[in-house]
Coordinates of C-alpha atoms and ligand atoms in Angstrom, one line a residue:
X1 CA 13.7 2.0 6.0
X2 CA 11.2 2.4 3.0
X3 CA 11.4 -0.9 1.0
X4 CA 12.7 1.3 -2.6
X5 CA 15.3 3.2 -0.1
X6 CA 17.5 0.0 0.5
X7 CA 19.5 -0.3 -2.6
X8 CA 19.8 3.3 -2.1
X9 CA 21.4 2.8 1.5
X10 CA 23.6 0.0 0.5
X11 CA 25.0 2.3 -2.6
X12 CA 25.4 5.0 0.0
X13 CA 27.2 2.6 3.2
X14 CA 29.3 1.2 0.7
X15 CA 30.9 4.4 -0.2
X16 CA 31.4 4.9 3.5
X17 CA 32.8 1.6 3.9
X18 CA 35.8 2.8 1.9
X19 CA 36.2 6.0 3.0
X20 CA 34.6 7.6 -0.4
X21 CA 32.0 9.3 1.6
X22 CA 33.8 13.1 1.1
X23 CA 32.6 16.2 2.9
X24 CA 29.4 16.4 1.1
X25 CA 26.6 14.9 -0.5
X26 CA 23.4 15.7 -2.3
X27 CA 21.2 13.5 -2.1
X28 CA 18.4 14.1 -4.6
X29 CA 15.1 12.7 -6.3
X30 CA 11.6 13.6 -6.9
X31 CA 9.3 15.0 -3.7
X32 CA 7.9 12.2 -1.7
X33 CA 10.6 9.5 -2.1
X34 CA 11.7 9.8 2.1
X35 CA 15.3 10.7 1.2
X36 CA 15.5 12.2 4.3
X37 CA 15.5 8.5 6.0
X38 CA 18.8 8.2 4.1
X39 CA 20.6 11.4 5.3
X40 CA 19.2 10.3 8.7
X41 CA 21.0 7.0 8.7
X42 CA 24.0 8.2 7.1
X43 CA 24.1 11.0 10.1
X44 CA 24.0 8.1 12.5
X45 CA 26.7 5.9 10.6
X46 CA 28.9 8.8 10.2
X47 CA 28.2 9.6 14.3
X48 CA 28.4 5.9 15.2
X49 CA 31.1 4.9 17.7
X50 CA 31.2 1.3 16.8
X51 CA 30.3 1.1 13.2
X52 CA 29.6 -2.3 11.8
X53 CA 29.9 -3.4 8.1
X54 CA 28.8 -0.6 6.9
X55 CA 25.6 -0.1 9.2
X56 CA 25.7 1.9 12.2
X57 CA 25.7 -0.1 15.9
X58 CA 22.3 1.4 17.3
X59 CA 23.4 1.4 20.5
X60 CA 26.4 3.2 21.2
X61 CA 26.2 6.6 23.2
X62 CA 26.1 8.2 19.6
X63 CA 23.7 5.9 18.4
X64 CA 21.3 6.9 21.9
X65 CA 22.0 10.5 22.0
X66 CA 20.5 10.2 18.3
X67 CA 17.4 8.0 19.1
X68 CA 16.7 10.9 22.0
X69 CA 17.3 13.9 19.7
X70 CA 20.0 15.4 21.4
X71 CA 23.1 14.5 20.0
X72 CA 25.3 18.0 20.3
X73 CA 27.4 17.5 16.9
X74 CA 24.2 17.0 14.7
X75 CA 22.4 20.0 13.2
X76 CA 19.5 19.8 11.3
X77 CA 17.8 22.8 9.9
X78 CA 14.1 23.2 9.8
X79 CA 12.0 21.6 7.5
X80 CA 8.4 23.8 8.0
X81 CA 10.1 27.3 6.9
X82 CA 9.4 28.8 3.1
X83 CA 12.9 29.9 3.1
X84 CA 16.2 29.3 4.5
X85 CA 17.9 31.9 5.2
X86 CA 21.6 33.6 5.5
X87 CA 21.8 33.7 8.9
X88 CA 20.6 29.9 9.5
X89 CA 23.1 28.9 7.2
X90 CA 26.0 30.9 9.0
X91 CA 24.5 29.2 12.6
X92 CA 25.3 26.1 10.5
X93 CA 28.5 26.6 9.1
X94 CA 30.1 27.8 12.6
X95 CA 28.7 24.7 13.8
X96 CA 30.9 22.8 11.5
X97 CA 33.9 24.7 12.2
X98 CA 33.7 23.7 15.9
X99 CA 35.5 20.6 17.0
X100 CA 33.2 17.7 17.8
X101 CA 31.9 17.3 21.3
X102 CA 31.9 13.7 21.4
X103 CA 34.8 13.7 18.8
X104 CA 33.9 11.2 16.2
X105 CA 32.8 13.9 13.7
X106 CA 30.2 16.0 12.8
X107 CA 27.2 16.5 10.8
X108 CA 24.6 19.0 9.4
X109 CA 21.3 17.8 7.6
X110 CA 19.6 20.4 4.8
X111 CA 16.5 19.4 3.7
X112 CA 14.9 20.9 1.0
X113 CA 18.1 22.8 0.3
X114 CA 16.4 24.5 -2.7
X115 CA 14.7 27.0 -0.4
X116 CA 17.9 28.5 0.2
X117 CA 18.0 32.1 -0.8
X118 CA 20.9 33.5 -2.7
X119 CA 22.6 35.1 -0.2
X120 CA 22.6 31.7 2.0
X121 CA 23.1 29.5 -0.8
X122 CA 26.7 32.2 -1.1
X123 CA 27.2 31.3 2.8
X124 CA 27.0 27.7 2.2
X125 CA 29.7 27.8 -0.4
X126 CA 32.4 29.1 1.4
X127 CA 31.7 26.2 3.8
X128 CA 31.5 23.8 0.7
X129 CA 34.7 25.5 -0.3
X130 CA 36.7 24.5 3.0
X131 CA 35.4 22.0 5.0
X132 CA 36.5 21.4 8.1
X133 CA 38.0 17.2 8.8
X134 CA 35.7 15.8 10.0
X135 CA 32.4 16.9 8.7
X136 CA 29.9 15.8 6.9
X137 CA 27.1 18.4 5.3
X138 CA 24.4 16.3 3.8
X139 CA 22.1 18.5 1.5
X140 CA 18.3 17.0 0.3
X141 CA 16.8 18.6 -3.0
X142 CA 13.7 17.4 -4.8
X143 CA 14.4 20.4 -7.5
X144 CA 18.3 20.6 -8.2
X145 CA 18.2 22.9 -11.0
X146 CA 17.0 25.8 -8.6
X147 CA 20.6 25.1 -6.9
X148 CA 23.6 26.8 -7.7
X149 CA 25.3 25.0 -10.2
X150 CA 28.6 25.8 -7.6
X151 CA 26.8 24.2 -5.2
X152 CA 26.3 21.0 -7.0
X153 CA 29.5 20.5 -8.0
X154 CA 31.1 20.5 -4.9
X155 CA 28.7 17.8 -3.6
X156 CA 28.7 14.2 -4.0
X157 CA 25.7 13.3 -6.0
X158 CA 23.1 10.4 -5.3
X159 CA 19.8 10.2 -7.4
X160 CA 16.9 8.1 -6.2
X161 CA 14.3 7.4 -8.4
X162 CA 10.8 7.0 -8.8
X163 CA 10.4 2.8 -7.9
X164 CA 8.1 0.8 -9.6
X165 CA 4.4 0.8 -9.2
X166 CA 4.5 -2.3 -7.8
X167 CA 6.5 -1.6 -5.5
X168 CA 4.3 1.2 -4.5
X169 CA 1.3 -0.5 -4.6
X170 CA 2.7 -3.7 -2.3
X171 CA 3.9 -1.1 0.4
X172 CA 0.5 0.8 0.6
X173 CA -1.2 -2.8 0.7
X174 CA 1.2 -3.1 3.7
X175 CA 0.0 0.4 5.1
X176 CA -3.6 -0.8 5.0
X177 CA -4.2 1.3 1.8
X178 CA -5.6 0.1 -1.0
X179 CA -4.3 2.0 -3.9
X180 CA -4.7 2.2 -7.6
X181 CA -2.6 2.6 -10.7
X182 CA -4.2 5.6 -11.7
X183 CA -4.0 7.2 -8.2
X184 CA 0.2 6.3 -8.2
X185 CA 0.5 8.1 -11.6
X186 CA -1.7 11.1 -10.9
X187 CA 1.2 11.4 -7.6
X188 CA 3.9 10.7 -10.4
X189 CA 4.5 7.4 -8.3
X190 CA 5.9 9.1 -5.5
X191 CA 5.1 6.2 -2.8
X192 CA 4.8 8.7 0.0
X193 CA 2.8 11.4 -2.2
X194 CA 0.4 8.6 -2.7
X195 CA -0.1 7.8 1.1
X196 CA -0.6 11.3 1.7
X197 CA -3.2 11.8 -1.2
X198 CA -5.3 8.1 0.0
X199 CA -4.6 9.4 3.4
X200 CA -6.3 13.0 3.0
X201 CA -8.8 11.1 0.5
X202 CA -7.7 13.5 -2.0
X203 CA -10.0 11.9 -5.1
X204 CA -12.9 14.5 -3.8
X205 CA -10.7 16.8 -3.3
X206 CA -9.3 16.7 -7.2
X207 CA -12.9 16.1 -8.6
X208 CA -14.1 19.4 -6.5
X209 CA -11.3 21.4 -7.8
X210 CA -11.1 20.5 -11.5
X211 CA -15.1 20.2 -11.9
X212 CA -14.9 23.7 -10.3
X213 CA -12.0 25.1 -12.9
X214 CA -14.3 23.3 -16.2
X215 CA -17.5 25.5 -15.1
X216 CA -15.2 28.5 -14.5
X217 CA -16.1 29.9 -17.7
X218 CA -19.4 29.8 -17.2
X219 CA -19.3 30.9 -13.4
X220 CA -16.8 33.5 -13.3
X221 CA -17.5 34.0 -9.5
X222 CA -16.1 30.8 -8.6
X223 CA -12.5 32.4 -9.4
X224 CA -12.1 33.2 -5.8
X225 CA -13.1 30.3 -4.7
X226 CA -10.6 28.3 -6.7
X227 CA -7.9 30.4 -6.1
X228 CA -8.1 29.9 -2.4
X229 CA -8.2 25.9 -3.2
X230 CA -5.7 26.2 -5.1
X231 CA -3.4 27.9 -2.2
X232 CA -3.2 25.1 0.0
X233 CA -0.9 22.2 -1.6
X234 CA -0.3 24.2 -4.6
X235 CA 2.1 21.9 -6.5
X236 CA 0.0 18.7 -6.3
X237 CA -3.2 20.8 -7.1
X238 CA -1.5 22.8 -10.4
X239 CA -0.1 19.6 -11.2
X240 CA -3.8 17.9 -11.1
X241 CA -5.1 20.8 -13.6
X242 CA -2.6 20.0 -15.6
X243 CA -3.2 16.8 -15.9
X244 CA -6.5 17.9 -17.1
X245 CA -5.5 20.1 -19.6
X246 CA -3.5 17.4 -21.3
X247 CA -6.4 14.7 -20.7
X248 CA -8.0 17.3 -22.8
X249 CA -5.9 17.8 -25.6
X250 CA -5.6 13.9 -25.8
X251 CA -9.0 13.7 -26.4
X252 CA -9.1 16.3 -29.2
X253 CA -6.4 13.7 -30.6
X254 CA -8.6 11.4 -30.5
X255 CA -7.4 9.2 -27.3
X256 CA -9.7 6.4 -25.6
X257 CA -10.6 6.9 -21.8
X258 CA -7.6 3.9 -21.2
X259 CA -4.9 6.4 -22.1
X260 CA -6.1 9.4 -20.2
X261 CA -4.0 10.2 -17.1
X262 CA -7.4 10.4 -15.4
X263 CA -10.1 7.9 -16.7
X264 CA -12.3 8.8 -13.7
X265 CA -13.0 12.9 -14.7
X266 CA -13.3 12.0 -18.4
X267 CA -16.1 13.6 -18.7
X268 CA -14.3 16.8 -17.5
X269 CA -11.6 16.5 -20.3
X270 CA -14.3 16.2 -22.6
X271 CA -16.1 18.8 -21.5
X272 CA -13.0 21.1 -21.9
X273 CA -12.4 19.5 -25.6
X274 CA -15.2 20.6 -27.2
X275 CA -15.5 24.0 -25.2
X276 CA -11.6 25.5 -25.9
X277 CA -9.8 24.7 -28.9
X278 CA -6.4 23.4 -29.0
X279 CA -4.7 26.5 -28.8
X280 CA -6.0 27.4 -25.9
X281 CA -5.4 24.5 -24.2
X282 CA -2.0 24.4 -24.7
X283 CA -1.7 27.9 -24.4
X284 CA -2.9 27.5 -21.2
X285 CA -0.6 24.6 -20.1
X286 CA 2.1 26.1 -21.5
X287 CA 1.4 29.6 -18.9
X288 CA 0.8 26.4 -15.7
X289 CA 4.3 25.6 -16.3
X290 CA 5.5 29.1 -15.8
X291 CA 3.1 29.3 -12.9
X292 CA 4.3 26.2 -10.9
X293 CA 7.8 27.5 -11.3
X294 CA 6.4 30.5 -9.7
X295 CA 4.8 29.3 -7.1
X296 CA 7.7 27.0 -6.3
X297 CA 8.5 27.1 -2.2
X298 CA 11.9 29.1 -2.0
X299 CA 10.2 32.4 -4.5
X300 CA 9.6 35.2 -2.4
X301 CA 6.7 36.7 -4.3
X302 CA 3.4 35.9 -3.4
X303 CA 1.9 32.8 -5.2
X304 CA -1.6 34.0 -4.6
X305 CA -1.0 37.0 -7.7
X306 CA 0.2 34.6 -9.6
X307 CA -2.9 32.0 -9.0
X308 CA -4.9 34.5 -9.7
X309 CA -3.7 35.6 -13.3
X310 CA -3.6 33.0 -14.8
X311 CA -7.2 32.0 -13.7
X312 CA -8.1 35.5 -14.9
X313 CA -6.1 35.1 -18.2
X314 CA -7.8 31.4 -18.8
X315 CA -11.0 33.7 -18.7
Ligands
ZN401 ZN1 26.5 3.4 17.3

């Protein structure tokens, strides 16, 4: 289990322990924390035959069927899909009515639960709203405020949060990467967000990008150009502009290079300080909020529009 997970777990086993563990939990916390390990493990304790202190046995025929993937009274949806949908969560909820094949209970994994759509989010509440015995629904949100606010109540709550950047840093050292402070803040010290960024080598990527938006004015043509880079990984890349914007209006304030989010491109947020004055730039932050909320996975319309007016608006 990820090293800033454990406390989490124990929390979590020791509510099982004493029976506190309820119908349903929500376990939520900022995007690239691995909260899905603990749903996982609390699947398998809840499954577990022989249940130890609070830990499941690993090697029970729950515990096996588990390890091969097959185990018939868990159901996870999908993780991949934009949305999740009425009928998936219907699928699910029958499931949970049915009594358990191996008999020691049953449970149903949601991740990203905030992609539900309204009409499944309504399904899932009926089954919120009576559970069958021995159930468990376990529900994983990076976003809670985009769940119905019935929804959340009826869950138990657990909150992981962000660890310190230490304890980022000494896991990457142990994944072979060799990561810095400012690349753990620009991923808002999500450990796993910062794997992903050293593993895709996402520095060039972000200097490419945010060079590419400064000279925009300059070079309208590159609009489609940056819109399409800005389509893939949308949320890390509006969150990197933003970054930029407010490097920028720190350095109208008058901010040294040490308290910019990112020293490297200072030269960028420079640039953009003496081009644009300060209402612009935080007109135009205020309009990126707007637009990430837009673009959020779960909205049906198409983020491309969206991408592509504010670019033009910037203009
Ligand atoms: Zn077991």
């Amino acid at each position: 289990m990820y090293p800033w997970l454990i406390p989490h777990w124990r929390a979590l086993s020791q509510s099982a322990e004493a029976g506190r563990l309820g119908h349903a939990w929500l376990l939520q916390g900022d995007a690239g924390l691995g909260k899905e390990q603990l749903a996982d493990r609390l699947a398998r304790l809840h499954l577990c035959h022989q249940p130890q202190g609070g830990e499941p046995c690993d090697h029970c025929h729950s515990c096996q069927l588990i390890d091969k993937g097959n185990h018939p009274d868990l159901g996870a949806l999908p993780s991949e899909s934009k949305t999740i949908g009425v009928d998936a969560v219907r699928e699910l909820s029958a499931r949970l009515q049915r009594s358990a094949q191996l008999g020691h209970g049953k449970v149903v994994i949601i991740p990203d639960a905030e992609r539900m759509t309204e009409a499944a989010a309504n399904a899932l509440l009926k089954t919120l709203e009576e559970p069958a015995g021995d159930s468990l629904l376990l529900l994983i949100a990076s976003q809670v405020s985009r769940l119905l606010p019935t929804i959340r109540s009826r869950c138990h709550k657990h909150v992981c949060h962000i660890p310190p950047e230490a304890v980022t840093l000494n896991w990457l050292a142990e994944q072979g990467h060799q990561g810095t402070l400012a690349q753990v803040r620009i991923c808002q010290g999500a450990p796993l967000r910062v794997l992903h960024y050293l593993e895709q080598d996402q520095d060039k990527a972000r200097q490419e990008l945010l060079g590419g938006f400064v000279q925009l004015v300059q070079e309208p043509t590159r609009i489609s150009g940056l819109c399409s880079q800005l389509g893939q990984d949308t949320q890390v890349r509006l969150h990197w502009l933003q970054l930029l914007l407010c490097d920028a209006l720190k350095t109208q304030g008058g901010c040294g290079h040490q308290q910019l989010a990112m020293p490297d491109l200072a030269a960028l947020s420079h640039e953009l300080a003496e081009r644009h004055s300060s209402e612009q730039l935080l007109d135009a932050e205020q309009r990126l909020v707007e637009l990430k909320a837009a673009c959020q996975p779960g909205q049906l319309s198409n983020p491309t529009i969206h991408l592509m007016n504010w670019l033009s608006h910037w203009l």
